[in-house]
XYZ file of C-alpha atoms in Angstrom:
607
model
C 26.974 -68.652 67.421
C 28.497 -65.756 65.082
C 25.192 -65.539 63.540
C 22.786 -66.007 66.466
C 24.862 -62.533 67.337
C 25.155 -60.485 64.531
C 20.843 -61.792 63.918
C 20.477 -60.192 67.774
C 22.690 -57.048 67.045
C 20.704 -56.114 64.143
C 17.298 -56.874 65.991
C 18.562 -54.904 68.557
C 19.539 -51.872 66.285
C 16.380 -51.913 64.238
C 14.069 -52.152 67.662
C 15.683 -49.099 69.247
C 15.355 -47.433 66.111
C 11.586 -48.057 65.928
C 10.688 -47.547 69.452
C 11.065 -43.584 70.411
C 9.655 -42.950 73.792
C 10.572 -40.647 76.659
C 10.965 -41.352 80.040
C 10.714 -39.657 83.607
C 13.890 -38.809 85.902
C 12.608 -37.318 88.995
C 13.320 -38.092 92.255
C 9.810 -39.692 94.180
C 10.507 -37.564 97.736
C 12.318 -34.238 98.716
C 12.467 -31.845 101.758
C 10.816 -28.634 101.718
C 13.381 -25.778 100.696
C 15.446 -28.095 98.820
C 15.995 -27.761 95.057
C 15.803 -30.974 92.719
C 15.902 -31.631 89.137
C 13.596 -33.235 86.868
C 13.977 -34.688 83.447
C 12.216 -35.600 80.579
C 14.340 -38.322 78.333
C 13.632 -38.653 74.722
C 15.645 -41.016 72.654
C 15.813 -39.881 69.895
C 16.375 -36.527 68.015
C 12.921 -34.659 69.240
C 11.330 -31.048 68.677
C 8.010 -28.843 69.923
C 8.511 -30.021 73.749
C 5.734 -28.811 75.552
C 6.374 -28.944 79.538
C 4.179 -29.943 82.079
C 2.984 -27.289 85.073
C 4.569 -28.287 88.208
C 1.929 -27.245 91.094
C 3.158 -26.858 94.105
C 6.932 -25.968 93.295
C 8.894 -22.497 92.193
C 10.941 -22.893 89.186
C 14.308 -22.092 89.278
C 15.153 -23.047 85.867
C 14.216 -24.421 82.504
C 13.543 -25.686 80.274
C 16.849 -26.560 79.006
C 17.860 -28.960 76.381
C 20.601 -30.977 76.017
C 21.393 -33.602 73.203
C 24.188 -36.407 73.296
C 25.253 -39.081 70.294
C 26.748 -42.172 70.479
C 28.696 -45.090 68.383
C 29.011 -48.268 69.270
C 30.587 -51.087 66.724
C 30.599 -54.293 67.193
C 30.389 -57.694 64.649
C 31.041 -55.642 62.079
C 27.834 -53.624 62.392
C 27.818 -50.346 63.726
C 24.737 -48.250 65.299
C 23.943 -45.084 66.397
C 21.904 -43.201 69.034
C 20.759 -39.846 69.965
C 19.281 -38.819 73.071
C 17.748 -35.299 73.778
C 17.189 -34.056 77.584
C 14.640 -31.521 79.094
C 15.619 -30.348 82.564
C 14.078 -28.488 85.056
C 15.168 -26.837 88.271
C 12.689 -26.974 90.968
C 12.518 -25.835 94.307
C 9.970 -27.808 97.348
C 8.055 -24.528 98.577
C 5.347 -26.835 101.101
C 4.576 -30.341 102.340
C 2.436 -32.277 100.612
C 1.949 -34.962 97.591
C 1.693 -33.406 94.143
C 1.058 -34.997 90.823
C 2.766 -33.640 87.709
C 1.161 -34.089 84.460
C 2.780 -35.599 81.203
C 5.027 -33.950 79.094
C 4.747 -33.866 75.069
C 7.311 -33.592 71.898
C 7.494 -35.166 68.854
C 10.255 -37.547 67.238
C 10.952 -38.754 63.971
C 6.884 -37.385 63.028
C 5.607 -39.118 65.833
C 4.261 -37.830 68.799
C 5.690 -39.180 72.196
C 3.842 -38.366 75.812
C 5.352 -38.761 78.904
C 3.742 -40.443 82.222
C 2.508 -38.252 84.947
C 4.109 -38.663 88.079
C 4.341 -38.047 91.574
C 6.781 -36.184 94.144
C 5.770 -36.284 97.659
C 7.413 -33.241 99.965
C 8.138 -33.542 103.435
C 9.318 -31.033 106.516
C 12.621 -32.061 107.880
C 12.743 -33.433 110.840
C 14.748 -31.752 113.528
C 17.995 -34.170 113.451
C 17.659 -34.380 109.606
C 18.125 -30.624 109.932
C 21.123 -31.147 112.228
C 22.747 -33.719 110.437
C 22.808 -31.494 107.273
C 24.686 -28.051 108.575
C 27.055 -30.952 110.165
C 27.488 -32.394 106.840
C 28.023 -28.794 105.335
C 30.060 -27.692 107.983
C 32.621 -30.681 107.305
C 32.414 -29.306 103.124
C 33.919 -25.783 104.753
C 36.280 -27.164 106.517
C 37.666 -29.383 104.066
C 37.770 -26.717 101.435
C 39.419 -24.144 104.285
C 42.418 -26.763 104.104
C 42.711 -27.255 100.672
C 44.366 -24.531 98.501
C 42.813 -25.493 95.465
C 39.222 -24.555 96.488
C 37.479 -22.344 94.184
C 35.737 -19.684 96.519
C 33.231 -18.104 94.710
C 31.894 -14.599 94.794
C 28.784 -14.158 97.043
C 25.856 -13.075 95.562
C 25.855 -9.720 97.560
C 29.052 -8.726 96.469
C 27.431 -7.888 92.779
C 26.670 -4.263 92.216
C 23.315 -3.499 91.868
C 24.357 -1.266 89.259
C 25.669 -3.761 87.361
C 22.701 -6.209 87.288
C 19.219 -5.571 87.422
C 16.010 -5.683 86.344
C 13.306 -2.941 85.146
C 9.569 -3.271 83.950
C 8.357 0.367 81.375
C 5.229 1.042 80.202
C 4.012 2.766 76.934
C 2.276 4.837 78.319
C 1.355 5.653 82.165
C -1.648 7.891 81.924
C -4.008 5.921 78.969
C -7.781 5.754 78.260
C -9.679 2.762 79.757
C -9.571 -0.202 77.992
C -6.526 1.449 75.777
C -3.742 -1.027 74.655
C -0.578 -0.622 76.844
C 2.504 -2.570 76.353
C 4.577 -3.281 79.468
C 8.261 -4.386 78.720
C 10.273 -6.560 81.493
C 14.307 -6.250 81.003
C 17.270 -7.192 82.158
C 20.306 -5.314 82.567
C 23.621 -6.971 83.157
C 27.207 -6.075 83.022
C 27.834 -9.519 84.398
C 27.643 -13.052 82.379
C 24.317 -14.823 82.220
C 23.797 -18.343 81.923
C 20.031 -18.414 82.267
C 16.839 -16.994 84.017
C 13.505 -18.357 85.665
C 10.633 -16.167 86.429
C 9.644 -16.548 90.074
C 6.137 -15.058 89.803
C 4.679 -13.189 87.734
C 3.017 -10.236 88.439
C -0.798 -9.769 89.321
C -2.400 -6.658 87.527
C -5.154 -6.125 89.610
C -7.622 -3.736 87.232
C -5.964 -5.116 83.870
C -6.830 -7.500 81.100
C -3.265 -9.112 80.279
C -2.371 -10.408 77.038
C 1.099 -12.156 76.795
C 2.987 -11.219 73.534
C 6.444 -13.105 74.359
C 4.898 -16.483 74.188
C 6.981 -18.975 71.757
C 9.384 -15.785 71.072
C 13.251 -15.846 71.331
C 14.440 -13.728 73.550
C 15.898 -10.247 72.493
C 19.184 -9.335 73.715
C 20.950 -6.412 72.386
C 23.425 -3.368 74.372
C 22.261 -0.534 75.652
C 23.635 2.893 77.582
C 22.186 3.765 80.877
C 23.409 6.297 83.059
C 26.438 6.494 81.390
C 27.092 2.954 81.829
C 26.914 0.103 79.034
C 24.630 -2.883 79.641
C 23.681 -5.711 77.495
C 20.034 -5.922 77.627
C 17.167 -8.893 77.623
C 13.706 -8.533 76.868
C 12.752 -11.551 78.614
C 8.998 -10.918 78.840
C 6.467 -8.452 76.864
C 2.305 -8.072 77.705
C -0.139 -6.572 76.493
C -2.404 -4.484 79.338
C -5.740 -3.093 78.985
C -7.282 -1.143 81.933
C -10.610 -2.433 83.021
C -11.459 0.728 85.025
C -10.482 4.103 85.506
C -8.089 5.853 88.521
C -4.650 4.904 89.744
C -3.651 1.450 88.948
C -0.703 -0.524 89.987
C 1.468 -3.015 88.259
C 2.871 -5.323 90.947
C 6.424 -6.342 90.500
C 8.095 -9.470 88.903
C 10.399 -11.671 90.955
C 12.971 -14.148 88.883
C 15.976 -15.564 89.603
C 19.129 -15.364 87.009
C 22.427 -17.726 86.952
C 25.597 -15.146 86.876
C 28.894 -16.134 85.652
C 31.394 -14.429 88.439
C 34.781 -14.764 88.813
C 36.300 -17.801 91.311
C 39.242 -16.942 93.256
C 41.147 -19.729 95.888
C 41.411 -19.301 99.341
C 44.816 -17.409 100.625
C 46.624 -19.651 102.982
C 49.887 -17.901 103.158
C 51.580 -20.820 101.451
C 53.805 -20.974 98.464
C 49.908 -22.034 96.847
C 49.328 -18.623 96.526
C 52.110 -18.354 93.769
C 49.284 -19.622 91.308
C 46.783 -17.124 92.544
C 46.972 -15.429 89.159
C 43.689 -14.721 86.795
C 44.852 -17.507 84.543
C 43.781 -19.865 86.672
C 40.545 -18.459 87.896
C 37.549 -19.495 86.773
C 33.990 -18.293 86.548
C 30.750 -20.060 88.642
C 27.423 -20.071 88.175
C 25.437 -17.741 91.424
C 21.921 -17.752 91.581
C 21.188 -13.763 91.710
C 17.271 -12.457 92.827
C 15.808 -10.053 90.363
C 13.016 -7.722 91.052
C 11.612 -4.859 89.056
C 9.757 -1.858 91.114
C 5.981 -1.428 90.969
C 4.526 0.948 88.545
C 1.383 3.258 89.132
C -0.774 4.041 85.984
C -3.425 6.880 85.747
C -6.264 5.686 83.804
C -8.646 8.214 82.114
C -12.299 7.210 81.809
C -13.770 7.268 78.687
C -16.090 10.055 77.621
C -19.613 10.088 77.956
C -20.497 7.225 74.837
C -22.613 7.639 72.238
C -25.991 4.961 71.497
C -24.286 1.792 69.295
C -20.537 2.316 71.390
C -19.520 -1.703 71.793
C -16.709 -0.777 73.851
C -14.027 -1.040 71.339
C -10.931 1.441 72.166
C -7.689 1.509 69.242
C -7.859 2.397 65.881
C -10.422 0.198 63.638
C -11.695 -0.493 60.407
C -15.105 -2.369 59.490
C -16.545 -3.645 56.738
C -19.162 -6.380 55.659
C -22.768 -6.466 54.368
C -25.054 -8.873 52.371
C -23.410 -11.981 50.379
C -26.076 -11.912 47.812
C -28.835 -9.401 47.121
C -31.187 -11.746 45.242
C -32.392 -15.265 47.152
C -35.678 -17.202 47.296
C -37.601 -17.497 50.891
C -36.437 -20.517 53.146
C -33.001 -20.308 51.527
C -29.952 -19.313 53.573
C -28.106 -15.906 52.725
C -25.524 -14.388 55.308
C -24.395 -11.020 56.751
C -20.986 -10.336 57.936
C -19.299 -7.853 59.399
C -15.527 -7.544 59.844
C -13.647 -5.200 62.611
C -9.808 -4.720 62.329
C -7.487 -2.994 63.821
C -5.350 -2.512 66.891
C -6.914 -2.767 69.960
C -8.673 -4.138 72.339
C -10.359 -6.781 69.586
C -10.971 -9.515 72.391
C -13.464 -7.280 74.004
C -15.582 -5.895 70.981
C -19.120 -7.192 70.783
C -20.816 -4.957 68.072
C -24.545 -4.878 68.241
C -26.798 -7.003 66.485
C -28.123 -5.322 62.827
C -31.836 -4.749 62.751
C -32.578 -7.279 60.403
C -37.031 -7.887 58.862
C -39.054 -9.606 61.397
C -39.800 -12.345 58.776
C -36.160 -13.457 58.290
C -35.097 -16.432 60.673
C -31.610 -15.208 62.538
C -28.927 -17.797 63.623
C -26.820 -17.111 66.338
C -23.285 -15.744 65.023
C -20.084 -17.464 64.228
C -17.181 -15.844 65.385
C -14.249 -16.114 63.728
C -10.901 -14.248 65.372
C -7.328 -13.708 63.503
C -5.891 -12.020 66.297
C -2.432 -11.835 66.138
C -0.128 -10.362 69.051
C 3.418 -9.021 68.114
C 5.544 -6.402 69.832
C 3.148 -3.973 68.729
C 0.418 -5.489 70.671
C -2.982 -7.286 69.641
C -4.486 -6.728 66.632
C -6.071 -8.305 63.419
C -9.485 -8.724 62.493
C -12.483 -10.794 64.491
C -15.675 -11.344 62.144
C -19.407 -11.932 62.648
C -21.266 -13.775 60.579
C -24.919 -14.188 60.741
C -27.323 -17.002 59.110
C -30.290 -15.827 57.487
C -33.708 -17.168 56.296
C -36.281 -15.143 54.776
C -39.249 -16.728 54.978
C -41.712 -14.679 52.841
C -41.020 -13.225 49.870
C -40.931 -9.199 48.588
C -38.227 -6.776 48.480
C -36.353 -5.894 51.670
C -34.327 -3.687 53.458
C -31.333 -4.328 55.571
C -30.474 -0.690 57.540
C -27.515 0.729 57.430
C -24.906 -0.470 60.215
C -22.986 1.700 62.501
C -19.737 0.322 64.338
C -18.948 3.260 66.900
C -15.759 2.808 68.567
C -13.284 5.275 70.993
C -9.964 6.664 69.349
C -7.429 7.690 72.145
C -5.307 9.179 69.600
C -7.785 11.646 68.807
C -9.268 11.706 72.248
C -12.555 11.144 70.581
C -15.106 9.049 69.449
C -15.150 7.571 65.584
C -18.299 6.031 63.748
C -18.172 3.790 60.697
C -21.154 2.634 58.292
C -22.125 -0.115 56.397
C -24.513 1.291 53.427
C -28.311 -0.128 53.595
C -28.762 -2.849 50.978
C -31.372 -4.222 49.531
C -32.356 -7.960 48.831
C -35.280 -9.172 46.867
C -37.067 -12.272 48.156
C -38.376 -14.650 45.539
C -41.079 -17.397 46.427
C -39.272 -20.938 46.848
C -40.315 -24.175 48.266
C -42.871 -24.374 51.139
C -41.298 -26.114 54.252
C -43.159 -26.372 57.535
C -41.574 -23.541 59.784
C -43.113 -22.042 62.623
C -43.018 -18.671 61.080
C -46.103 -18.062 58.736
C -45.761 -17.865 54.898
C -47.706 -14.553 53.653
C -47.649 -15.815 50.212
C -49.457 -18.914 51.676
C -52.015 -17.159 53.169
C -52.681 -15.316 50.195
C -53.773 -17.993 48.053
C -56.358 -18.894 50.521
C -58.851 -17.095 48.518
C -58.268 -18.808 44.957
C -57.806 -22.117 46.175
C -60.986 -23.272 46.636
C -63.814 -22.195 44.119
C -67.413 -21.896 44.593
C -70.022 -24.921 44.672
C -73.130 -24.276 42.201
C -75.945 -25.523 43.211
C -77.201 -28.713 40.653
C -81.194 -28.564 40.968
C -83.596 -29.963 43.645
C -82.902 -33.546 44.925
C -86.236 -35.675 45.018
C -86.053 -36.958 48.624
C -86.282 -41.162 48.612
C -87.541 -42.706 51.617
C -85.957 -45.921 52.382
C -88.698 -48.349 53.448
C -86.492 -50.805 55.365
C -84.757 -50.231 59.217
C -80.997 -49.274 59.232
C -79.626 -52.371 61.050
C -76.879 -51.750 64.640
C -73.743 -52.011 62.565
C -74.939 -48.784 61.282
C -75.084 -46.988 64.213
C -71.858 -48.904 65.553
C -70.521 -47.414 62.783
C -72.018 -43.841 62.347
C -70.768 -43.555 66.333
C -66.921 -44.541 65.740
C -66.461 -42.011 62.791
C -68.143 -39.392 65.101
C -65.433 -40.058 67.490
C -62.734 -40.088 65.456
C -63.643 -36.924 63.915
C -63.724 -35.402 67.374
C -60.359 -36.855 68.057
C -58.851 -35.708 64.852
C -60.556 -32.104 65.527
C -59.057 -31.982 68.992
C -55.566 -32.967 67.815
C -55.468 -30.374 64.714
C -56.268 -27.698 67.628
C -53.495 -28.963 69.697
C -51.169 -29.183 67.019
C -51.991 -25.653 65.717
C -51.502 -24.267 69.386
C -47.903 -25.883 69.870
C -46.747 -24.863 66.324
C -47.853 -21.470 67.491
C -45.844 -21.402 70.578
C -43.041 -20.554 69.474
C -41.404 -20.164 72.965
C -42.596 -23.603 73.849
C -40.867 -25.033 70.358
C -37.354 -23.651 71.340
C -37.698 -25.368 74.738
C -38.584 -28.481 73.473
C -35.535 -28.282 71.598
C -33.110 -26.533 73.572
C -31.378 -29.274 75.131
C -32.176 -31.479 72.019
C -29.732 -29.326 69.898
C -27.267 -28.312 72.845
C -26.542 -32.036 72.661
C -25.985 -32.491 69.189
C -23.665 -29.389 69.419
C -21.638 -30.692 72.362
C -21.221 -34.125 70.333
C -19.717 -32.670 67.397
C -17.466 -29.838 69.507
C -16.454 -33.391 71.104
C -15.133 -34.669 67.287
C -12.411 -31.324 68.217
C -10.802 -32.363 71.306
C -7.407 -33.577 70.565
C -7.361 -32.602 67.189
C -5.718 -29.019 67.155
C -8.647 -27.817 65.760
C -9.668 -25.120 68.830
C -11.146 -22.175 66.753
C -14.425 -25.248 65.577
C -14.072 -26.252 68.839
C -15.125 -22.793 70.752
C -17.484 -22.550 67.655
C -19.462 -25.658 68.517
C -19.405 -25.000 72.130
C -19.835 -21.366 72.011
C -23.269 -21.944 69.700
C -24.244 -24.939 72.248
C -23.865 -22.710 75.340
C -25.458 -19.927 74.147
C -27.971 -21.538 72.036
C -29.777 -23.266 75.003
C -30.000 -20.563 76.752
C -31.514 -18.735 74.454
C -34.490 -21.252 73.745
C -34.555 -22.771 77.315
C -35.334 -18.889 78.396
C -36.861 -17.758 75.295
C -34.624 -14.920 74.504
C -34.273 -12.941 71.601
C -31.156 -13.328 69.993
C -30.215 -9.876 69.041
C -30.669 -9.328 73.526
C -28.709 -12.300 74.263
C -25.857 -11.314 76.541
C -24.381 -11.979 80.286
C -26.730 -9.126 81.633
C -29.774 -10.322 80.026
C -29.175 -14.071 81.401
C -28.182 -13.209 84.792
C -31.675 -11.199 84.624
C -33.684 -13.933 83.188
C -32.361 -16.530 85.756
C -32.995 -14.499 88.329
C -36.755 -13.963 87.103
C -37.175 -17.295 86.949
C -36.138 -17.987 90.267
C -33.467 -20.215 89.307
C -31.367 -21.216 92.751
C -28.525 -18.891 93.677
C -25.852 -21.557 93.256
C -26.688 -22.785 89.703
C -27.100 -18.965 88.304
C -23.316 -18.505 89.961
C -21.971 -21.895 87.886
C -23.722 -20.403 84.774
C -22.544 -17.320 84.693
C -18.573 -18.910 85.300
C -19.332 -21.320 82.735
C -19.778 -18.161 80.457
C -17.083 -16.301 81.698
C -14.635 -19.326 81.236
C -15.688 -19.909 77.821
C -15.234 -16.381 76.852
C -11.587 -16.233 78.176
C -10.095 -19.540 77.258
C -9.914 -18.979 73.695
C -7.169 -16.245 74.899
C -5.882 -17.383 77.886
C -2.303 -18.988 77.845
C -1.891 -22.461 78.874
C -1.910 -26.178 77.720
C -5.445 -25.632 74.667
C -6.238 -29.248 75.176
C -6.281 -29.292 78.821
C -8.644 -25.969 78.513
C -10.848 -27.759 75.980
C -11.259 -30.219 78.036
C -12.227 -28.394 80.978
C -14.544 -26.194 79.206
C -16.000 -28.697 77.415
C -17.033 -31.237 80.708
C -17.953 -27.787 82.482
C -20.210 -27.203 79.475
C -21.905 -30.512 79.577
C -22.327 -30.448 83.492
C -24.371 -27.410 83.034
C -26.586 -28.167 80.313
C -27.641 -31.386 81.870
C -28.589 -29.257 84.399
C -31.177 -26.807 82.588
């Protein structure tokens, strides 16, 4: 029996050690107004939580992390376990059933996901409500009688001078579309445990950029009005003024936990002997925060020059030909590079004027946009595919990046020299575009027929028989067929708009399979890449665009020439719009993917 035991012990050890998973503590109903807690169990040491959103609650708290170990011995074996807790504070804001999606972390190298759940929310009833204050109303009376109670101070008892919160700006009177970074603080003379941010604030006229995200918090002291404070930066953006005039910047709400001093109740009893600071004790008060609105004057930009691609900051660029030497129907790219500090997100340089008898790919896009205290900046690069298809020496113009420089109140324009690239005769291909070189040979490649001398004509004294003319009759009518097809094919490989639709969807699929291959794999930048081309790409032969006009303004035009219906031309454009903004927008990335990526197939299938 000793070793049916110790055999179980040690299969019990070595299955808890194998199995890490993490489990769901939250309660299945609550009240409206009520605050409950929810937590996510791991067990086992675990790292990189990522939390779920909880729609249709305010959070009060979290998340916070707790870990407990444990020993247990036992047959002369001993084990150990470690358990790690997320915890949230929520509060029930309205009635109704909401689902909350899974939670992820990893443990011991292994990724663990929690189960989605649900928490139904309900309205008190009437004698629900007045069995509660009864319930509360017995807690005061009980603690009136009992000199030990801990009374603590009331939340409007703190100065407002000794705790509160302020939101600065940069700079309050910028250029449009200039970077300006917007600092949230907290100033305390009292204890804090912890904060949650109520709601955050909605810049109406503003592109927003988080830079706080995945940041520890700063705390440091600081003198204000004479008085000393110790400060947190609990939240820094980015803001970038999407039209000119007087802006606001709506305030934050959060909620902070501040340690205050407990005293007990006076009853006039020998108790209040003890009523010394030795044995008080500090509690934890929930404390509103707000920060007061802020008005910004935004400058419009000066009248812009031809080329301006509505970049605004301080930028480099650079980029140009990879190879000045290639044969025709080879690839050879162009890139251009723009860095700096700005508004990066938004640049969209203009297309270079590249020869009419090169073949242009859409561009890849490729960001490294960073965002630090100092704001956004980095580098975002354009790459285009080339094929010349004829060969000679060519010219690619000179490129000019023309950007605004608040600094200097100005405009600033940058070039990239003209290069040249020589074009050397490679292998034929069939390509809808026509090969000069081809056509040149035309004359040499077939050579004159000399006549031989008179033919002595032979009369043939015998009847040609029906097979003959059975025969004479079907190549007749092939040749006709054959004659009729070589037009037809001639007319489609001509049509070069009626080529790109015929394979506008064809390649928007294959694009949207392999962006698929991405989802779930971390991989978002060839993800928005595949998509992005997919998107895009279909468009552009489904409406025969030119690629170097291929933007929102020309699509919404185009669909509306083509009488497209209302609704579908509204579910295109978002589709654009949400494509463009959720490489940037914070959030759960796979969750986004995902969206954009059905959204994406849902409106293909539809062209």
């Amino acid at each position: 029996m000793k070793r049916i035991i110790s055999i179980l012990a040690l299969l019990s050890i070595a299955v808890s050690t194998l199995a890490q998973e993490m489990t769901v503590q939250a309660p299945k109903q609550v009240y409206v107004g009520d605050n409950f807690t929810v937590r996510f169990v791991v067990n086992e040491k675990a790292s990189d939580f990522r939390g779920p959103t909880f729609k249709g609650f305010s959070l009060r708290s979290g998340p916070n992390t707790s870990t407990s170990q444990s020993f247990s011995f036992g047959y002369g074996q001993s084990s150990h376990s470690v358990q790690t807790t997320y915890s949230y504070t929520l509060a029930a804001d309205v009635e109704g059933t909401f689902t909350v999606g899974p939670a992820t972390c990893t443990a011991d190298g292994k990724k663990l996901t929690s189960e989605s759940f649900s928490i139904k929310v309900v309205k008190m009833s009437q004698a629900q409500q007045q069995q509660r204050q009864q319930q509360q109303q017995q807690q005061r009376q009980r603690q009136a009688y009992d000199p030990w109670a801990q009374q603590p101070q009331a939340a409007s008892e703190i100065d407002e001078k000794s705790l509160f919160a302020r939101a600065s700006v940069s700079n309050s009177n910028p250029y449009q579309g200039e970077q300006v970074i917007i600092t949230y603080k907290v100033y305390s003379q009292i204890p804090i445990r912890q904060y949650a941010i109520d709601k955050l604030p909605g810049n109406r006229g503003f592109w927003a950029e988080d830079l706080s995200a995945g940041k520890q918090i700063k705390q440091y002291e600081e003198t204000d009005g004479g008085r000393q404070y110790m400060v947190f930066e609990i939240r820094k953006g980015a803001l970038f003024a999407q039209e000119s005039g007087k802006l606001t910047i709506e305030p934050l709400t959060l909620e902070v936990l501040a340690m205050v001093k407990s005293q007990r109740r006076r009853t006039g009893s020998i108790w209040d002997l003890f009523d010394d600071p030795f044995f008080n004790t500090s509690q934890a008060v929930e404390y509103p925060l707000r920060t007061k609105p802020l008005s910004v004057n935004v400058k419009p930009l000066p009248a812009a020059p031809d080329g301006f691609s509505g970049a605004v900051g301080s930028f480099s660029v650079k980029g140009g030909l990879n190879l000045d030497r290639v044969k025709s129907n080879e690839a050879l790219t162009y890139r251009i590079t723009v860095s700096g500090n700005g508004n990066l997100m938004h640049v969209t340089p203009p297309t270079p004027q590249f020869p009419a008898s090169f073949e242009v790919y859409d561009p890849q896009i490729d960001d490294n946009i960073k965002r630090g205290d100092g704001g956004v900046s980095g580098s975002r690069t354009y790459e285009w595919v080339l094929i010349p298809r004829s060969q000679g020496n060519y010219t690619i113009p000179a490129y000019k990046f023309t950007y605004f420089d608040p600094s200097a109140g100005q405009y600033v324009t940058l070039d990239i020299e003209a290069q040249q690239v020589q074009v050397d005769k490679g292998a034929a291909v069939a390509s809808a575009y026509a090969q000069k070189d081809d056509v040149r040979l035309l004359n040499s490649d077939i050579n004159y027929i000399h006549p031989i001398g008179a033919l002595e004509a032979k009369r043939d004294e015998g009847h040609a028989g029906a097979a003959f003319y059975i025969v004479a009759a079907l190549i007749a009518l092939l040749a006709a067929v054959a004659v009729w097809w070589d037009k037809k094919h001639r007319a489609a490989q001509e049509d070069i708009a009626g080529l790109r639709l015929k394979r506008a969807t064809r390649m928007a699929r294959r694009r949207l399979k392999k962006a698929s291959t991405f989802l779930g794999s971390g991989d978002t930048n060839r993800f928005y890449e595949e998509i992005y081309k997919a998107i895009w790409g279909c468009l552009a032969d489904k409406y025969n665009i030119e690629l170097s006009q291929l933007n929102r303004d020309t699509v919404s035009a185009c669909l509306a020439g083509k009488q497209v219906p209302e609704a579908q031309q509204q579910r295109i454009m978002k589709v654009l719009q949400d494509v463009d903004l959720a490489r940037f927008a914070p959030g759960d990335a796979e969750a986004q993917k995902q969206t954009i990526y059905t959204e994406a197939l849902m409106m293909i299938a539809e062209l």
